[in-house]
Short mmCIF file of C-alpha atoms in Angstrom, two decimals:
data_model
loop_
_atom_site.label_atom_id
_atom_site.label_comp_id
_atom_site.label_asym_id
_atom_site.label_seq_id
_atom_site.Cartn_x
_atom_site.Cartn_y
_atom_site.Cartn_z
CA MET Z 1 88.23 80.88 98.20
CA LEU Z 2 90.27 80.15 101.32
CA PHE Z 3 91.77 76.73 101.99
CA PRO Z 4 93.13 75.26 105.25
CA LEU Z 5 96.57 76.43 106.30
CA ASN Z 6 99.33 74.88 104.22
CA THR Z 7 101.47 72.24 105.95
CA HIS Z 8 104.21 72.70 103.34
CA SER Z 9 105.24 76.25 104.26
CA LYS Z 10 108.85 75.15 104.82
CA ASP Z 11 108.96 73.61 101.33
CA ILE Z 12 107.56 76.83 99.90
CA PHE Z 13 110.16 79.09 101.49
CA ASP Z 14 112.96 76.60 100.76
CA TRP Z 15 111.90 76.82 97.10
CA PHE Z 16 112.05 80.60 97.21
CA ALA Z 17 115.50 80.50 98.82
CA GLN Z 18 116.82 78.17 96.13
CA ASN Z 19 115.14 79.79 93.13
CA MET Z 20 115.11 83.47 94.13
CA PRO Z 21 118.30 83.88 96.19
CA VAL Z 22 118.44 87.57 95.26
CA ALA Z 23 115.11 89.32 95.74
CA GLU Z 24 115.06 93.08 96.20
CA THR Z 25 112.74 96.03 95.95
CA GLU Z 26 112.08 97.24 92.42
CA LEU Z 27 111.91 100.85 93.56
CA ASP Z 28 114.90 102.91 92.44
CA TYR Z 29 116.67 104.82 95.21
CA GLY Z 30 120.13 105.90 96.26
CA THR Z 31 119.77 106.67 99.95
CA PRO Z 32 117.51 105.64 102.85
CA PHE Z 33 115.63 108.92 102.53
CA GLN Z 34 115.04 108.33 98.84
CA LEU Z 35 113.65 104.86 99.58
CA LEU Z 36 111.31 106.43 102.12
CA VAL Z 37 110.12 108.92 99.51
CA ALA Z 38 109.71 106.27 96.81
CA THR Z 39 107.78 104.00 99.15
CA ILE Z 40 105.42 106.80 100.17
CA LEU Z 41 104.85 107.52 96.48
CA SER Z 42 104.20 103.84 95.74
CA ALA Z 43 101.02 103.68 97.83
CA GLN Z 44 98.24 102.65 95.40
CA CYS Z 45 100.66 103.29 92.55
CA THR Z 46 102.94 101.03 90.52
CA ASP Z 47 106.68 100.87 91.11
CA LYS Z 48 107.13 101.51 87.39
CA ARG Z 49 105.29 104.82 87.61
CA VAL Z 50 107.21 105.81 90.75
CA ASN Z 51 110.53 105.02 89.07
CA LEU Z 52 109.57 107.29 86.18
CA THR Z 53 108.76 110.07 88.62
CA THR Z 54 111.60 110.03 91.14
CA PRO Z 55 114.63 110.89 88.95
CA ALA Z 56 113.51 114.51 88.46
CA LEU Z 57 112.34 114.72 92.07
CA PHE Z 58 115.63 113.44 93.48
CA ALA Z 59 117.67 115.59 91.11
CA ARG Z 60 116.08 118.67 92.59
CA PHE Z 61 115.53 117.48 96.17
CA PRO Z 62 118.04 114.69 96.84
CA ASP Z 63 117.84 114.63 100.63
CA ALA Z 64 115.65 115.48 103.60
CA ALA Z 65 117.30 118.85 104.18
CA SER Z 66 116.56 120.10 100.68
CA MET Z 67 113.04 118.66 100.52
CA ALA Z 68 112.22 120.14 103.92
CA LYS Z 69 112.67 123.59 102.38
CA ALA Z 70 110.49 122.87 99.35
CA SER Z 71 106.93 124.06 98.97
CA VAL Z 72 104.11 121.58 98.55
CA ASP Z 73 103.41 123.07 95.12
CA GLU Z 74 107.00 122.47 94.01
CA ILE Z 75 106.80 118.82 95.02
CA TYR Z 76 103.35 118.44 93.48
CA GLU Z 77 104.60 119.60 90.08
CA LEU Z 78 107.25 116.88 90.13
CA ILE Z 79 105.01 114.03 91.29
CA LYS Z 80 101.65 114.87 89.74
CA SER Z 81 101.67 111.74 87.58
CA VAL Z 82 101.39 109.44 90.61
CA SER Z 83 98.19 108.64 92.48
CA TYR Z 84 96.97 111.17 95.07
CA PRO Z 85 99.73 113.70 94.29
CA HIS Z 86 98.31 116.51 96.45
CA ASN Z 87 98.29 114.43 99.62
CA LYS Z 88 101.64 112.83 98.86
CA ALA Z 89 103.30 116.17 98.15
CA LYS Z 90 102.26 117.44 101.57
CA HIS Z 91 103.33 114.20 103.24
CA LEU Z 92 106.76 114.37 101.61
CA VAL Z 93 107.43 117.92 102.74
CA ASP Z 94 106.15 117.23 106.25
CA SER Z 95 108.14 114.00 106.53
CA ALA Z 96 111.31 115.68 105.29
CA GLN Z 97 110.87 118.40 107.88
CA MET Z 98 110.35 115.86 110.67
CA VAL Z 99 113.33 113.76 109.58
CA THR Z 100 115.46 116.90 109.58
CA GLN Z 101 114.20 118.44 112.80
CA ASP Z 102 113.38 115.42 114.97
CA PHE Z 103 115.74 112.73 113.69
CA GLY Z 104 118.82 114.71 112.75
CA GLY Z 105 118.43 113.94 109.07
CA VAL Z 106 118.69 110.18 109.67
CA ILE Z 107 115.86 107.82 108.75
CA PRO Z 108 114.73 106.01 111.92
CA GLN Z 109 115.44 102.29 112.19
CA GLU Z 110 112.44 101.18 114.22
CA PRO Z 111 109.00 100.81 112.60
CA ASP Z 112 107.33 102.58 115.53
CA GLU Z 113 109.52 105.62 114.94
CA LEU Z 114 108.94 105.52 111.19
CA LEU Z 115 105.20 105.49 111.78
CA LYS Z 116 105.47 108.95 113.29
CA LEU Z 117 106.35 110.36 109.87
CA PRO Z 118 103.47 111.87 107.85
CA GLY Z 119 102.34 109.60 105.05
CA VAL Z 120 104.00 106.53 106.55
CA GLY Z 121 101.70 103.60 107.30
CA ARG Z 122 102.59 100.17 108.55
CA LYS Z 123 103.49 98.81 105.12
CA THR Z 124 105.82 101.72 104.32
CA ALA Z 125 107.45 101.56 107.76
CA HIS Z 126 108.15 97.85 107.37
CA VAL Z 127 109.50 98.24 103.85
CA VAL Z 128 112.00 100.88 104.95
CA ALA Z 129 112.97 99.08 108.18
CA SER Z 130 113.51 95.75 106.41
CA VAL Z 131 115.22 97.02 103.26
CA ILE Z 132 117.51 99.59 104.87
CA TYR Z 133 118.10 98.09 108.30
CA ASN Z 134 117.31 94.40 107.70
CA LYS Z 135 114.79 94.43 110.53
CA ALA Z 136 112.83 91.21 111.08
CA VAL Z 137 109.52 92.62 109.88
CA ILE Z 138 107.43 91.97 106.81
CA ALA Z 139 105.31 94.37 104.80
CA VAL Z 140 101.95 93.13 103.56
CA ASP Z 141 100.74 94.79 100.38
CA THR Z 142 98.08 93.57 97.97
CA HIS Z 143 100.45 91.07 96.31
CA VAL Z 144 101.66 89.58 99.59
CA PHE Z 145 98.08 89.42 100.87
CA ARG Z 146 96.84 87.63 97.76
CA VAL Z 147 99.73 85.16 97.47
CA SER Z 148 99.60 84.32 101.18
CA HIS Z 149 95.94 83.39 100.82
CA ARG Z 150 96.39 81.40 97.62
CA LEU Z 151 99.30 79.44 99.08
CA GLY Z 152 97.43 78.83 102.32
CA LEU Z 153 100.03 80.65 104.40
CA SER Z 154 97.38 82.76 106.11
CA LEU Z 155 93.62 82.91 106.42
CA GLY Z 156 93.77 86.45 107.77
CA LYS Z 157 91.12 88.86 106.53
CA THR Z 158 93.24 91.97 107.15
CA PRO Z 159 96.85 92.87 106.26
CA GLU Z 160 97.65 93.02 109.98
CA LYS Z 161 96.41 89.46 110.56
CA VAL Z 162 98.32 88.18 107.52
CA GLU Z 163 101.41 89.96 108.84
CA ARG Z 164 101.04 88.24 112.21
CA ASP Z 165 100.58 84.84 110.56
CA LEU Z 166 103.64 85.27 108.34
CA THR Z 167 105.74 86.55 111.23
CA GLN Z 168 104.94 83.38 113.18
CA LEU Z 169 105.48 81.16 110.15
CA ILE Z 170 108.73 82.52 108.71
CA GLU Z 171 112.12 82.43 110.42
CA PRO Z 172 113.02 85.95 111.62
CA HIS Z 173 116.16 86.25 109.51
CA LEU Z 174 114.12 85.47 106.37
CA LEU Z 175 111.35 88.01 106.97
CA PRO Z 176 113.03 90.91 105.11
CA VAL Z 177 113.60 88.88 101.95
CA ALA Z 178 110.32 86.94 102.25
CA HIS Z 179 108.44 90.15 101.52
CA HIS Z 180 110.22 90.41 98.17
CA TRP Z 181 109.75 86.72 97.40
CA LEU Z 182 106.01 87.01 97.86
CA ILE Z 183 105.57 90.38 96.16
CA LEU Z 184 107.62 89.42 93.09
CA HIS Z 185 105.84 86.08 92.84
CA GLY Z 186 102.53 87.91 92.99
CA ARG Z 187 103.62 90.51 90.48
CA TYR Z 188 104.95 88.15 87.81
CA VAL Z 189 103.54 84.64 88.40
CA CYS Z 190 100.66 84.51 90.87
CA THR Z 191 98.98 87.52 89.28
CA ALA Z 192 95.58 88.78 90.36
CA ARG Z 193 93.54 88.06 87.24
CA ALA Z 194 95.38 85.26 85.46
CA PRO Z 195 97.75 83.35 87.75
CA GLN Z 196 100.28 81.38 85.72
CA CYS Z 197 99.97 78.13 87.64
CA ASN Z 198 101.34 76.11 84.71
CA ARG Z 199 104.79 77.65 85.18
CA CYS Z 200 104.73 78.07 88.95
CA GLY Z 201 107.35 76.11 90.88
CA LEU Z 202 105.11 76.17 93.94
CA ALA Z 203 102.10 74.56 92.25
CA VAL Z 204 102.80 71.16 93.79
CA TRP Z 205 102.26 72.63 97.27
CA CYS Z 206 99.60 75.20 96.38
CA PRO Z 207 96.06 74.42 97.62
CA SER Z 208 94.64 76.78 95.01
CA VAL Z 209 95.97 74.34 92.40
CA THR Z 210 95.72 70.98 94.14
CA ASN Z 211 92.16 71.65 95.34
CA ALA Z 212 90.96 73.17 92.07
#
């Protein structure tokens, strides 16, 4: 059920700033390229599963140059426990080759450039651009989409519309961290099946609670 847009959005993000001053991706990575790989792998897959998969992958192929020389079958064998491993293995090899050949081994900063990489959609591009380069963009995944609706921050019916609403609502310098605020809140408090409203610090401003 969608409620009218929340007039307490500033209170909501002030609460996040005070109560979650440090909010970061839960994907394990050591370099920008490794974050790119982990984020590609995380599509329709849990961060926990990705973090179990990447140590062996990064041990063998730690950077774009080494992964660019790998075969799809070699990558597949190392990532076959994640969702859609065949497609992702090909995307990883192709992306590593493009990063090496077209970008000099450096992960692009701009989302539009990141979108040129195989296997990189808008969400992945925004994750990498915001986490690595602190770009004023926000990634909308299923958690962000759900929490934004429940809190009345957006009525958008698509991730792109929710992204536009949040971008207009949130101060630019907060956009990179706001993604993590919303995703972590959705992952551990405002869960899909059983939201824990009784221990949610945002309940006082949440239309899903106050209008229930």
